[in-house]
mmCIF file of C-alpha atoms in Angstrom:
data_model
loop_
_atom_site.group_PDB
_atom_site.id
_atom_site.type_symbol
_atom_site.label_atom_id
_atom_site.label_comp_id
_atom_site.label_asym_id
_atom_site.label_seq_id
_atom_site.Cartn_x
_atom_site.Cartn_y
_atom_site.Cartn_z
ATOM 1 C CA UNK A 15 -17.374 27.999 -25.956
ATOM 2 C CA UNK A 16 -19.874 25.554 -27.451
ATOM 3 C CA UNK A 17 -23.411 26.752 -28.756
ATOM 4 C CA UNK A 18 -26.449 25.872 -26.485
ATOM 5 C CA UNK A 19 -28.098 24.044 -28.961
ATOM 6 C CA UNK A 20 -24.844 21.510 -29.885
ATOM 7 C CA UNK A 21 -24.813 21.202 -26.099
ATOM 8 C CA UNK A 22 -28.524 20.209 -25.553
ATOM 9 C CA UNK A 23 -28.351 17.858 -28.365
ATOM 10 C CA UNK A 24 -25.493 16.146 -27.093
ATOM 11 C CA UNK A 25 -27.022 15.967 -23.390
ATOM 12 C CA UNK A 26 -30.095 14.677 -24.764
ATOM 13 C CA UNK A 27 -28.343 11.940 -26.780
ATOM 14 C CA UNK A 28 -26.527 10.767 -23.422
ATOM 15 C CA UNK A 29 -29.903 10.996 -21.964
ATOM 16 C CA UNK A 30 -31.255 8.702 -24.343
ATOM 17 C CA UNK A 31 -28.551 6.141 -23.680
ATOM 18 C CA UNK A 32 -29.473 5.859 -20.181
ATOM 19 C CA UNK A 33 -30.814 2.279 -19.507
ATOM 20 C CA UNK A 34 -34.197 1.558 -18.087
ATOM 21 C CA UNK A 35 -35.363 -0.108 -15.016
ATOM 22 C CA UNK A 36 -33.534 -3.297 -14.508
ATOM 23 C CA UNK A 37 -35.953 -6.194 -15.371
ATOM 24 C CA UNK A 38 -34.450 -8.887 -13.550
ATOM 25 C CA UNK A 39 -35.860 -11.545 -11.226
ATOM 26 C CA UNK A 40 -36.429 -11.145 -7.534
ATOM 27 C CA UNK A 41 -34.026 -14.140 -7.008
ATOM 28 C CA UNK A 42 -31.518 -12.324 -8.968
ATOM 29 C CA UNK A 43 -31.734 -8.998 -7.269
ATOM 30 C CA UNK A 44 -31.808 -10.942 -3.742
ATOM 31 C CA UNK A 45 -28.500 -12.977 -4.998
ATOM 32 C CA UNK A 46 -26.381 -9.750 -5.910
ATOM 33 C CA UNK A 47 -27.952 -7.827 -3.072
ATOM 34 C CA UNK A 48 -26.425 -10.517 -0.261
ATOM 35 C CA UNK A 49 -23.469 -10.449 -2.333
ATOM 36 C CA UNK A 50 -23.076 -6.802 -1.894
ATOM 37 C CA UNK A 51 -23.899 -6.614 1.775
ATOM 38 C CA UNK A 52 -21.249 -9.475 2.027
ATOM 39 C CA UNK A 53 -18.254 -7.556 0.966
ATOM 40 C CA UNK A 54 -19.406 -4.419 2.571
ATOM 41 C CA UNK A 55 -19.441 -6.253 5.888
ATOM 42 C CA UNK A 56 -16.204 -7.711 5.269
ATOM 43 C CA UNK A 57 -14.565 -4.509 4.001
ATOM 44 C CA UNK A 58 -16.179 -2.354 7.176
ATOM 45 C CA UNK A 59 -14.470 -5.107 9.514
ATOM 46 C CA UNK A 60 -11.307 -6.192 7.801
ATOM 47 C CA UNK A 61 -10.184 -2.670 6.971
ATOM 48 C CA UNK A 62 -11.489 -0.878 10.377
ATOM 49 C CA UNK A 63 -9.016 -4.166 12.006
ATOM 50 C CA UNK A 64 -6.037 -3.142 9.985
ATOM 51 C CA UNK A 65 -6.362 0.358 10.604
ATOM 52 C CA UNK A 66 -6.649 -0.292 14.233
ATOM 53 C CA UNK A 67 -3.722 -2.670 14.551
ATOM 54 C CA UNK A 68 -1.397 -0.080 12.755
ATOM 55 C CA UNK A 69 -2.543 2.613 15.151
ATOM 56 C CA UNK A 70 -2.910 1.054 18.409
ATOM 57 C CA UNK A 71 0.196 -1.672 18.108
ATOM 58 C CA UNK A 72 3.555 0.134 18.551
ATOM 59 C CA UNK A 73 5.625 -2.521 16.710
ATOM 60 C CA UNK A 74 3.651 -1.618 13.914
ATOM 61 C CA UNK A 75 4.739 1.957 13.347
ATOM 62 C CA UNK A 76 7.098 1.427 10.105
ATOM 63 C CA UNK A 77 6.493 3.326 7.097
ATOM 64 C CA UNK A 78 5.212 0.081 5.260
ATOM 65 C CA UNK A 79 2.569 -0.522 7.534
ATOM 66 C CA UNK A 80 1.788 3.353 7.499
ATOM 67 C CA UNK A 81 1.197 2.997 3.780
ATOM 68 C CA UNK A 82 -0.928 0.079 4.569
ATOM 69 C CA UNK A 83 -3.084 1.730 7.083
ATOM 70 C CA UNK A 84 -3.972 4.317 4.249
ATOM 71 C CA UNK A 85 -4.655 1.709 1.897
ATOM 72 C CA UNK A 86 -7.487 0.563 4.330
ATOM 73 C CA UNK A 87 -8.679 4.033 4.766
ATOM 74 C CA UNK A 88 -9.140 4.214 1.116
ATOM 75 C CA UNK A 89 -10.854 1.319 0.724
ATOM 76 C CA UNK A 90 -13.123 2.347 3.699
ATOM 77 C CA UNK A 91 -13.869 5.239 1.678
ATOM 78 C CA UNK A 92 -14.845 3.057 -1.341
ATOM 79 C CA UNK A 93 -16.933 1.029 0.738
ATOM 80 C CA UNK A 94 -18.977 3.711 2.780
ATOM 81 C CA UNK A 95 -19.707 5.805 -0.672
ATOM 82 C CA UNK A 96 -19.731 3.531 -3.603
ATOM 83 C CA UNK A 97 -21.131 0.321 -2.353
ATOM 84 C CA UNK A 98 -24.434 1.332 -1.265
ATOM 85 C CA UNK A 99 -25.141 3.086 -4.445
ATOM 86 C CA UNK A 100 -24.573 -0.020 -6.515
ATOM 87 C CA UNK A 101 -27.381 -1.704 -4.241
ATOM 88 C CA UNK A 102 -29.872 1.252 -5.102
ATOM 89 C CA UNK A 103 -29.152 0.642 -8.731
ATOM 90 C CA UNK A 104 -30.147 -2.797 -8.399
ATOM 91 C CA UNK A 105 -33.826 -1.687 -7.793
ATOM 92 C CA UNK A 106 -33.751 1.594 -9.503
ATOM 93 C CA UNK A 107 -31.657 0.969 -12.709
ATOM 94 C CA UNK A 108 -30.144 4.556 -13.940
ATOM 95 C CA UNK A 109 -32.964 6.577 -11.598
ATOM 96 C CA UNK A 110 -31.275 9.100 -9.249
ATOM 97 C CA UNK A 111 -33.508 10.014 -6.342
ATOM 98 C CA UNK A 112 -30.483 11.150 -3.780
ATOM 99 C CA UNK A 113 -30.012 14.932 -5.624
ATOM 100 C CA UNK A 114 -27.428 16.552 -7.344
ATOM 101 C CA UNK A 115 -24.676 17.069 -4.537
ATOM 102 C CA UNK A 116 -24.682 13.265 -3.432
ATOM 103 C CA UNK A 117 -24.207 12.555 -7.394
ATOM 104 C CA UNK A 118 -21.254 14.757 -7.586
ATOM 105 C CA UNK A 119 -19.802 13.412 -3.951
ATOM 106 C CA UNK A 120 -19.967 9.506 -4.592
ATOM 107 C CA UNK A 121 -18.350 9.466 -7.828
ATOM 108 C CA UNK A 122 -15.852 12.134 -6.919
ATOM 109 C CA UNK A 123 -14.715 10.452 -3.681
ATOM 110 C CA UNK A 124 -14.728 6.914 -4.903
ATOM 111 C CA UNK A 125 -12.253 8.100 -7.647
ATOM 112 C CA UNK A 126 -10.434 9.620 -5.183
ATOM 113 C CA UNK A 127 -10.161 6.723 -3.322
ATOM 114 C CA UNK A 128 -9.093 4.529 -6.230
ATOM 115 C CA UNK A 129 -6.608 6.862 -7.160
ATOM 116 C CA UNK A 130 -5.206 7.117 -3.676
ATOM 117 C CA UNK A 131 -4.917 3.367 -3.504
ATOM 118 C CA UNK A 132 -2.765 3.259 -6.851
ATOM 119 C CA UNK A 133 -0.340 5.988 -5.886
ATOM 120 C CA UNK A 134 -0.149 4.471 -2.199
ATOM 121 C CA UNK A 135 0.809 1.268 -4.014
ATOM 122 C CA UNK A 136 3.539 2.977 -5.995
ATOM 123 C CA UNK A 137 4.734 4.787 -2.927
ATOM 124 C CA UNK A 138 5.317 1.141 -0.902
ATOM 125 C CA UNK A 139 7.249 -0.181 -4.230
ATOM 126 C CA UNK A 140 9.510 2.717 -4.085
ATOM 127 C CA UNK A 141 10.056 2.216 -0.406
ATOM 128 C CA UNK A 142 10.806 -1.401 -0.565
ATOM 129 C CA UNK A 143 12.853 -0.933 -3.778
ATOM 130 C CA UNK A 144 14.941 1.586 -1.882
ATOM 131 C CA UNK A 145 15.230 -0.846 1.329
ATOM 132 C CA UNK A 146 16.047 -3.489 -0.408
ATOM 133 C CA UNK A 147 18.319 -2.647 -3.083
ATOM 134 C CA UNK A 148 20.178 0.158 -1.129
ATOM 135 C CA UNK A 149 20.333 -1.436 2.043
ATOM 136 C CA UNK A 150 23.131 1.051 3.385
ATOM 137 C CA UNK A 151 21.283 4.097 2.529
ATOM 138 C CA UNK A 152 19.062 6.075 5.031
ATOM 139 C CA UNK A 153 15.444 4.673 4.739
ATOM 140 C CA UNK A 154 12.319 6.939 4.277
ATOM 141 C CA UNK A 155 11.517 8.233 7.786
ATOM 142 C CA UNK A 156 8.229 8.024 9.509
ATOM 143 C CA UNK A 157 7.306 11.773 8.855
ATOM 144 C CA UNK A 158 8.357 11.706 5.329
ATOM 145 C CA UNK A 159 5.880 8.663 4.850
ATOM 146 C CA UNK A 160 3.375 11.400 6.054
ATOM 147 C CA UNK A 161 4.367 13.951 3.799
ATOM 148 C CA UNK A 162 4.181 11.457 0.950
ATOM 149 C CA UNK A 163 0.882 10.116 1.751
ATOM 150 C CA UNK A 164 -0.511 13.867 2.212
ATOM 151 C CA UNK A 165 0.842 14.505 -1.338
ATOM 152 C CA UNK A 166 -1.033 11.297 -2.702
ATOM 153 C CA UNK A 167 -4.405 12.608 -1.367
ATOM 154 C CA UNK A 168 -3.690 16.235 -2.901
ATOM 155 C CA UNK A 169 -2.683 14.852 -6.525
ATOM 156 C CA UNK A 170 -5.901 12.451 -6.162
ATOM 157 C CA UNK A 171 -7.697 15.358 -5.551
ATOM 158 C CA UNK A 172 -6.712 17.418 -8.150
ATOM 159 C CA UNK A 173 -7.177 14.699 -10.560
ATOM 160 C CA UNK A 174 -10.467 13.857 -9.931
ATOM 161 C CA UNK A 175 -11.646 17.199 -9.290
ATOM 162 C CA UNK A 176 -13.242 17.712 -12.613
ATOM 163 C CA UNK A 177 -15.802 15.033 -11.549
ATOM 164 C CA UNK A 178 -17.069 17.988 -9.262
ATOM 165 C CA UNK A 179 -18.187 19.900 -12.629
ATOM 166 C CA UNK A 180 -19.030 17.130 -14.936
ATOM 167 C CA UNK A 181 -21.153 14.927 -12.858
ATOM 168 C CA UNK A 182 -24.354 16.051 -12.850
ATOM 169 C CA UNK A 183 -28.178 15.157 -12.552
ATOM 170 C CA UNK A 184 -30.828 15.797 -15.520
ATOM 171 C CA UNK A 185 -33.803 14.511 -16.298
ATOM 172 C CA UNK A 186 -33.817 11.699 -19.022
ATOM 173 C CA UNK A 187 -36.298 10.988 -21.794
ATOM 174 C CA UNK A 188 -37.544 8.235 -19.547
ATOM 175 C CA UNK A 189 -39.062 11.019 -17.351
ATOM 176 C CA UNK A 190 -36.852 10.528 -14.384
ATOM 177 C CA UNK A 191 -33.608 12.205 -12.874
ATOM 178 C CA UNK A 192 -30.317 10.408 -13.882
ATOM 179 C CA UNK A 193 -26.686 11.000 -12.788
ATOM 180 C CA UNK A 194 -24.341 11.501 -15.596
ATOM 181 C CA UNK A 195 -21.238 13.020 -16.757
ATOM 182 C CA UNK A 196 -21.971 15.831 -18.489
ATOM 183 C CA UNK A 197 -18.776 18.423 -19.783
ATOM 184 C CA UNK A 198 -21.148 20.988 -20.741
ATOM 185 C CA UNK A 199 -20.792 24.291 -21.695
ATOM 186 C CA UNK A 200 -17.612 24.771 -20.690
ATOM 187 C CA UNK A 201 -15.837 21.625 -22.463
ATOM 188 C CA UNK A 202 -17.001 19.766 -25.633
ATOM 189 C CA UNK A 203 -19.345 17.099 -24.304
ATOM 190 C CA UNK A 204 -18.340 14.585 -26.899
ATOM 191 C CA UNK A 205 -14.561 14.713 -26.618
ATOM 192 C CA UNK A 206 -14.218 15.654 -23.128
ATOM 193 C CA UNK A 207 -15.212 12.713 -21.235
ATOM 194 C CA UNK A 208 -12.928 10.534 -23.765
ATOM 195 C CA UNK A 209 -9.772 12.394 -23.197
ATOM 196 C CA UNK A 210 -10.140 12.721 -19.557
ATOM 197 C CA UNK A 211 -10.758 8.868 -19.508
ATOM 198 C CA UNK A 212 -7.735 8.519 -21.560
ATOM 199 C CA UNK A 213 -5.746 10.700 -19.447
ATOM 200 C CA UNK A 214 -6.736 8.774 -16.462
ATOM 201 C CA UNK A 215 -6.152 5.227 -17.729
ATOM 202 C CA UNK A 216 -2.620 6.010 -18.488
ATOM 203 C CA UNK A 217 -1.398 8.464 -15.545
ATOM 204 C CA UNK A 218 -3.478 6.174 -12.797
ATOM 205 C CA UNK A 219 -3.221 2.552 -14.090
ATOM 206 C CA UNK A 220 -1.049 1.962 -16.614
ATOM 207 C CA UNK A 221 2.067 4.317 -16.136
ATOM 208 C CA UNK A 222 2.093 3.227 -12.282
ATOM 209 C CA UNK A 223 1.565 -0.416 -12.999
ATOM 210 C CA UNK A 224 4.506 -0.617 -15.318
ATOM 211 C CA UNK A 225 6.428 1.520 -12.540
ATOM 212 C CA UNK A 226 5.697 -1.008 -10.188
ATOM 213 C CA UNK A 227 6.424 -4.261 -12.313
ATOM 214 C CA UNK A 228 9.683 -3.208 -13.047
ATOM 215 C CA UNK A 229 10.405 -2.282 -9.558
ATOM 216 C CA UNK A 230 9.302 -5.459 -8.226
ATOM 217 C CA UNK A 231 11.297 -7.654 -10.625
ATOM 218 C CA UNK A 232 14.481 -5.957 -9.580
ATOM 219 C CA UNK A 233 13.380 -6.356 -5.772
ATOM 220 C CA UNK A 234 12.408 -10.077 -6.756
ATOM 221 C CA UNK A 235 15.947 -10.830 -8.672
ATOM 222 C CA UNK A 236 18.131 -9.017 -5.882
ATOM 223 C CA UNK A 237 16.430 -10.509 -3.006
ATOM 224 C CA UNK A 238 16.054 -14.098 -4.292
ATOM 225 C CA UNK A 239 19.616 -14.712 -5.509
ATOM 226 C CA UNK A 240 21.883 -12.663 -3.453
ATOM 227 C CA UNK A 241 22.995 -12.410 0.103
ATOM 228 C CA UNK A 242 22.596 -9.932 2.600
ATOM 229 C CA UNK A 243 25.905 -8.413 3.699
ATOM 230 C CA UNK A 244 27.339 -11.147 6.544
ATOM 231 C CA UNK A 245 27.337 -8.597 9.579
ATOM 232 C CA UNK A 246 24.516 -10.368 11.202
ATOM 233 C CA UNK A 247 24.386 -13.967 12.870
ATOM 234 C CA UNK A 248 23.231 -16.579 10.269
ATOM 235 C CA UNK A 249 19.695 -17.296 12.028
ATOM 236 C CA UNK A 250 19.293 -13.330 12.159
ATOM 237 C CA UNK A 251 20.250 -13.463 8.328
ATOM 238 C CA UNK A 252 17.573 -15.957 7.430
ATOM 239 C CA UNK A 253 14.924 -14.379 9.472
ATOM 240 C CA UNK A 254 15.599 -10.846 7.887
ATOM 241 C CA UNK A 255 15.206 -12.745 4.345
ATOM 242 C CA UNK A 256 12.141 -14.539 4.981
ATOM 243 C CA UNK A 257 10.502 -11.460 6.365
ATOM 244 C CA UNK A 258 11.420 -9.360 3.271
ATOM 245 C CA UNK A 259 10.474 -12.390 0.786
ATOM 246 C CA UNK A 260 6.950 -12.560 2.889
ATOM 247 C CA UNK A 261 6.192 -8.609 2.478
ATOM 248 C CA UNK A 262 7.127 -8.457 -1.231
ATOM 249 C CA UNK A 263 4.978 -11.718 -1.868
ATOM 250 C CA UNK A 264 2.209 -9.805 -0.077
ATOM 251 C CA UNK A 265 2.646 -6.528 -2.068
ATOM 252 C CA UNK A 266 2.996 -8.274 -5.478
ATOM 253 C CA UNK A 267 -0.614 -10.367 -4.973
ATOM 254 C CA UNK A 268 -2.222 -7.187 -3.668
ATOM 255 C CA UNK A 269 -0.867 -4.980 -6.754
ATOM 256 C CA UNK A 270 -2.070 -8.044 -8.980
ATOM 257 C CA UNK A 271 -5.411 -8.241 -7.747
ATOM 258 C CA UNK A 272 -5.910 -4.342 -7.495
ATOM 259 C CA UNK A 273 -5.002 -4.261 -11.336
ATOM 260 C CA UNK A 274 -7.270 -7.117 -12.055
ATOM 261 C CA UNK A 275 -10.367 -6.078 -10.058
ATOM 262 C CA UNK A 276 -10.218 -2.507 -11.778
ATOM 263 C CA UNK A 277 -9.631 -3.461 -15.170
ATOM 264 C CA UNK A 278 -12.964 -4.361 -16.144
ATOM 265 C CA UNK A 279 -14.416 -0.992 -15.325
ATOM 266 C CA UNK A 280 -11.737 0.681 -17.474
ATOM 267 C CA UNK A 281 -13.164 -1.270 -20.438
ATOM 268 C CA UNK A 282 -16.481 -0.579 -19.778
ATOM 269 C CA UNK A 283 -15.573 2.924 -19.732
ATOM 270 C CA UNK A 284 -13.988 2.668 -23.165
ATOM 271 C CA UNK A 285 -16.439 0.900 -24.616
ATOM 272 C CA UNK A 286 -19.439 3.485 -22.931
ATOM 273 C CA UNK A 287 -17.450 6.622 -23.992
ATOM 274 C CA UNK A 288 -16.024 5.265 -27.609
ATOM 275 C CA UNK A 289 -19.085 2.909 -28.966
ATOM 276 C CA UNK A 290 -22.014 3.759 -26.551
ATOM 277 C CA UNK A 291 -24.190 4.114 -29.468
ATOM 278 C CA UNK A 292 -23.600 0.496 -30.571
ATOM 279 C CA UNK A 293 -24.030 -0.777 -27.470
ATOM 280 C CA UNK A 294 -28.113 -1.318 -26.317
ATOM 281 C CA UNK A 295 -29.426 -1.747 -22.956
ATOM 282 C CA UNK A 296 -29.480 -5.397 -23.244
ATOM 283 C CA UNK A 297 -28.744 -7.757 -20.110
ATOM 284 C CA UNK A 298 -25.185 -8.655 -20.847
ATOM 285 C CA UNK A 299 -24.166 -5.042 -21.227
ATOM 286 C CA UNK A 300 -25.645 -4.225 -17.843
ATOM 287 C CA UNK A 301 -24.224 -7.584 -16.169
ATOM 288 C CA UNK A 302 -20.866 -6.574 -17.466
ATOM 289 C CA UNK A 303 -21.131 -3.366 -15.798
ATOM 290 C CA UNK A 304 -22.613 -4.718 -12.437
ATOM 291 C CA UNK A 305 -19.647 -7.184 -12.629
ATOM 292 C CA UNK A 306 -16.865 -4.822 -13.298
ATOM 293 C CA UNK A 307 -17.828 -2.458 -10.454
ATOM 294 C CA UNK A 308 -18.246 -5.533 -7.977
ATOM 295 C CA UNK A 309 -14.779 -6.658 -8.884
ATOM 296 C CA UNK A 310 -13.619 -3.185 -8.215
ATOM 297 C CA UNK A 311 -15.490 -3.117 -5.052
ATOM 298 C CA UNK A 312 -14.667 -6.606 -3.933
ATOM 299 C CA UNK A 313 -11.101 -5.740 -4.178
ATOM 300 C CA UNK A 314 -11.676 -3.331 -1.022
ATOM 301 C CA UNK A 315 -13.184 -6.137 1.295
ATOM 302 C CA UNK A 316 -10.283 -8.867 0.517
ATOM 303 C CA UNK A 317 -7.002 -6.586 0.567
ATOM 304 C CA UNK A 318 -7.396 -6.414 4.573
ATOM 305 C CA UNK A 319 -7.301 -10.538 4.751
ATOM 306 C CA UNK A 320 -4.509 -10.503 2.296
ATOM 307 C CA UNK A 321 -2.420 -8.536 5.173
ATOM 308 C CA UNK A 322 -3.562 -11.076 7.888
ATOM 309 C CA UNK A 323 -2.589 -13.993 5.187
ATOM 310 C CA UNK A 324 1.047 -13.026 4.975
ATOM 311 C CA UNK A 325 1.525 -10.806 8.200
ATOM 312 C CA UNK A 326 1.512 -12.375 11.317
ATOM 313 C CA UNK A 327 0.814 -8.934 13.554
ATOM 314 C CA UNK A 328 -2.485 -8.475 11.114
ATOM 315 C CA UNK A 329 -3.268 -11.897 12.195
ATOM 316 C CA UNK A 330 -3.016 -11.087 15.887
ATOM 317 C CA UNK A 331 -5.040 -8.052 15.355
ATOM 318 C CA UNK A 332 -8.034 -10.119 13.626
ATOM 319 C CA UNK A 333 -7.835 -12.808 16.330
ATOM 320 C CA UNK A 334 -7.669 -9.969 19.381
ATOM 321 C CA UNK A 335 -10.820 -8.370 17.799
ATOM 322 C CA UNK A 336 -12.577 -11.640 17.260
ATOM 323 C CA UNK A 337 -12.077 -12.737 20.495
ATOM 324 C CA UNK A 338 -12.197 -8.964 22.211
ATOM 325 C CA UNK A 339 -8.903 -9.494 23.637
ATOM 326 C CA UNK A 340 -5.659 -6.949 23.503
ATOM 327 C CA UNK A 341 -3.519 -6.996 20.382
ATOM 328 C CA UNK A 342 -0.041 -8.290 21.232
ATOM 329 C CA UNK A 343 2.878 -5.711 21.269
ATOM 330 C CA UNK A 344 5.975 -7.733 20.391
ATOM 331 C CA UNK A 345 5.091 -9.777 17.340
ATOM 332 C CA UNK A 346 6.205 -9.581 13.503
ATOM 333 C CA UNK A 347 8.237 -6.325 12.488
ATOM 334 C CA UNK A 348 9.439 -4.546 15.945
ATOM 335 C CA UNK A 349 9.952 -0.814 16.156
ATOM 336 C CA UNK A 350 13.171 -1.049 17.331
ATOM 337 C CA UNK A 351 14.355 -3.562 14.278
ATOM 338 C CA UNK A 352 12.395 -1.213 11.761
ATOM 339 C CA UNK A 353 14.328 2.052 13.526
ATOM 340 C CA UNK A 354 17.666 0.228 13.246
ATOM 341 C CA UNK A 355 16.793 -0.549 9.883
ATOM 342 C CA UNK A 356 15.891 2.744 9.027
ATOM 343 C CA UNK A 357 19.591 4.267 10.299
ATOM 344 C CA UNK A 358 22.318 3.863 8.506
ATOM 345 C CA UNK A 359 23.484 0.163 8.527
ATOM 346 C CA UNK A 360 26.936 1.330 7.368
ATOM 347 C CA UNK A 361 27.478 3.401 10.467
ATOM 348 C CA UNK A 362 26.441 0.286 12.538
ATOM 349 C CA UNK A 363 28.633 -1.798 10.724
ATOM 350 C CA UNK A 364 31.738 0.669 10.830
ATOM 351 C CA UNK A 365 30.830 1.088 14.791
ATOM 352 C CA UNK A 366 30.584 -2.790 15.294
ATOM 353 C CA UNK A 367 34.195 -3.235 13.630
ATOM 354 C CA UNK A 368 35.461 -0.156 15.424
ATOM 355 C CA UNK A 369 34.305 -1.539 18.813
ATOM 356 C CA UNK A 370 35.609 -5.358 18.119
ATOM 357 C CA UNK A 371 38.829 -3.638 16.639
ATOM 358 C CA UNK A 372 39.540 -1.871 19.936
ATOM 359 C CA UNK A 373 38.429 -5.235 22.261
ATOM 360 C CA UNK A 374 41.030 -6.576 20.224
ATOM 361 C CA UNK A 375 43.363 -4.328 20.739
ATOM 362 C CA UNK A 376 42.771 -4.135 24.385
ATOM 363 C CA UNK A 377 43.027 -7.752 24.500
ATOM 364 C CA UNK A 378 46.558 -7.933 22.655
ATOM 365 C CA UNK A 379 47.688 -5.105 25.081
ATOM 366 C CA UNK A 380 46.673 -6.895 27.910
ATOM 367 C CA UNK A 381 48.467 -10.014 26.661
ATOM 368 C CA UNK A 382 51.517 -8.385 25.936
ATOM 369 C CA UNK A 383 51.705 -6.498 29.144
ATOM 370 C CA UNK A 384 51.226 -9.641 30.873
ATOM 371 C CA UNK A 385 54.143 -11.354 28.928
ATOM 372 C CA UNK A 386 56.190 -8.325 29.694
ATOM 373 C CA UNK A 387 55.336 -8.741 33.344
ATOM 374 C CA UNK A 388 56.575 -12.287 33.553
ATOM 375 C CA UNK A 389 60.055 -11.646 31.737
ATOM 376 C CA UNK A 390 60.668 -8.993 34.244
ATOM 377 C CA UNK A 391 59.615 -11.218 37.020
ATOM 378 C CA UNK A 392 61.667 -13.853 35.508
ATOM 379 C CA UNK A 393 64.713 -11.453 35.132
ATOM 380 C CA UNK A 394 64.515 -10.287 38.434
ATOM 381 C CA UNK A 395 64.315 -13.862 39.872
ATOM 382 C CA UNK A 396 67.296 -14.942 37.641
ATOM 383 C CA UNK A 397 69.628 -12.132 37.591
ATOM 384 C CA UNK A 398 69.155 -10.377 40.917
ATOM 385 C CA UNK A 399 72.337 -10.580 43.017
ATOM 386 C CA UNK A 400 71.952 -12.956 45.622
ATOM 387 C CA UNK A 401 72.633 -12.260 49.500
ATOM 388 C CA UNK A 402 75.833 -13.452 50.309
ATOM 389 C CA UNK A 403 76.617 -15.393 53.739
ATOM 390 C CA UNK A 404 79.159 -14.193 56.127
ATOM 391 C CA UNK A 405 81.475 -17.010 55.401
ATOM 392 C CA UNK A 406 81.519 -16.556 51.869
ATOM 393 C CA UNK A 407 83.705 -14.295 50.173
ATOM 394 C CA UNK A 408 82.780 -12.114 47.329
ATOM 395 C CA UNK A 409 83.521 -13.329 43.776
ATOM 396 C CA UNK A 410 86.299 -12.101 41.738
ATOM 397 C CA UNK A 411 85.750 -9.974 38.868
#
């Protein structure tokens, strides 16, 4: 346990670093506000349509689409809790006026949403890897996918739970309340945030991304270089390959944008916790802080439109929402197709070959039976004794 004097001194040092009110022009504030309002509206509309499309459309009841719906839910949570707070910071700076509870809730659930997104992307990567590399193995069931999503949220809540303790409201030296991360008195307020940031960066950014890079590298090499086992017709095989390639392209694009959009915020956090005494509150540092968060939030607004760009069902969902019409239920990945693919393809192949062999055997038996019948008939006709007339004598033996 640390002494009260050391805790107070560290808290005062952190409070001293709190930046003063933004000294920006009205034009700059208006431009940034409009930009945030645009991504808020795009995110609310797009992610709501994705969730509604997956929930309402029976043909979308697949494991991959369930994971994508969970990504949309995480993006909605970021939109509702994180983005409005940034608009208030444009005009209030570091000043916090919403109380201690909201200070904890906003940071905690925004962090949980980001963690859930990266873990869901990791789960999608394993699902695609298993489906494409091991096509004859049993796929992840719909029930198992729900369990996996529950685990991702539980892990995210557990990993981000320290924010409920560390995030608090204190009075800064400028005379107003600020919402900061303060780990005292239970932990060392100097080393704890650094260690925690490193742990989050490695476990929820570096490790998942490296794993996904390896998995998708194997998927791409297999999917683009080999033929799918030829128990399907050529047209069906080409359609399956095209759909799989399109889904993989979409997921790789989503992962790339996610990593690129959230990396600047990690960079800012490293600078803040490891070199904050060397960085004064000048315009470029404040601009970098705003840009890093804006990119992370913009990712939540872009994702649903990426789904619509690569997937026909989501495009139909957006069109239906825009024209207030019913979502078609017979496009894209059909539910029957996904169920058929989720069952054992080896069993299907065995059954199909077995039925084909039975049909062939039955055909051969029929042909043999017909040939035997014809021979018997010919034998009867050629060798059966003929009726003799009364005037004809029987042949001598």
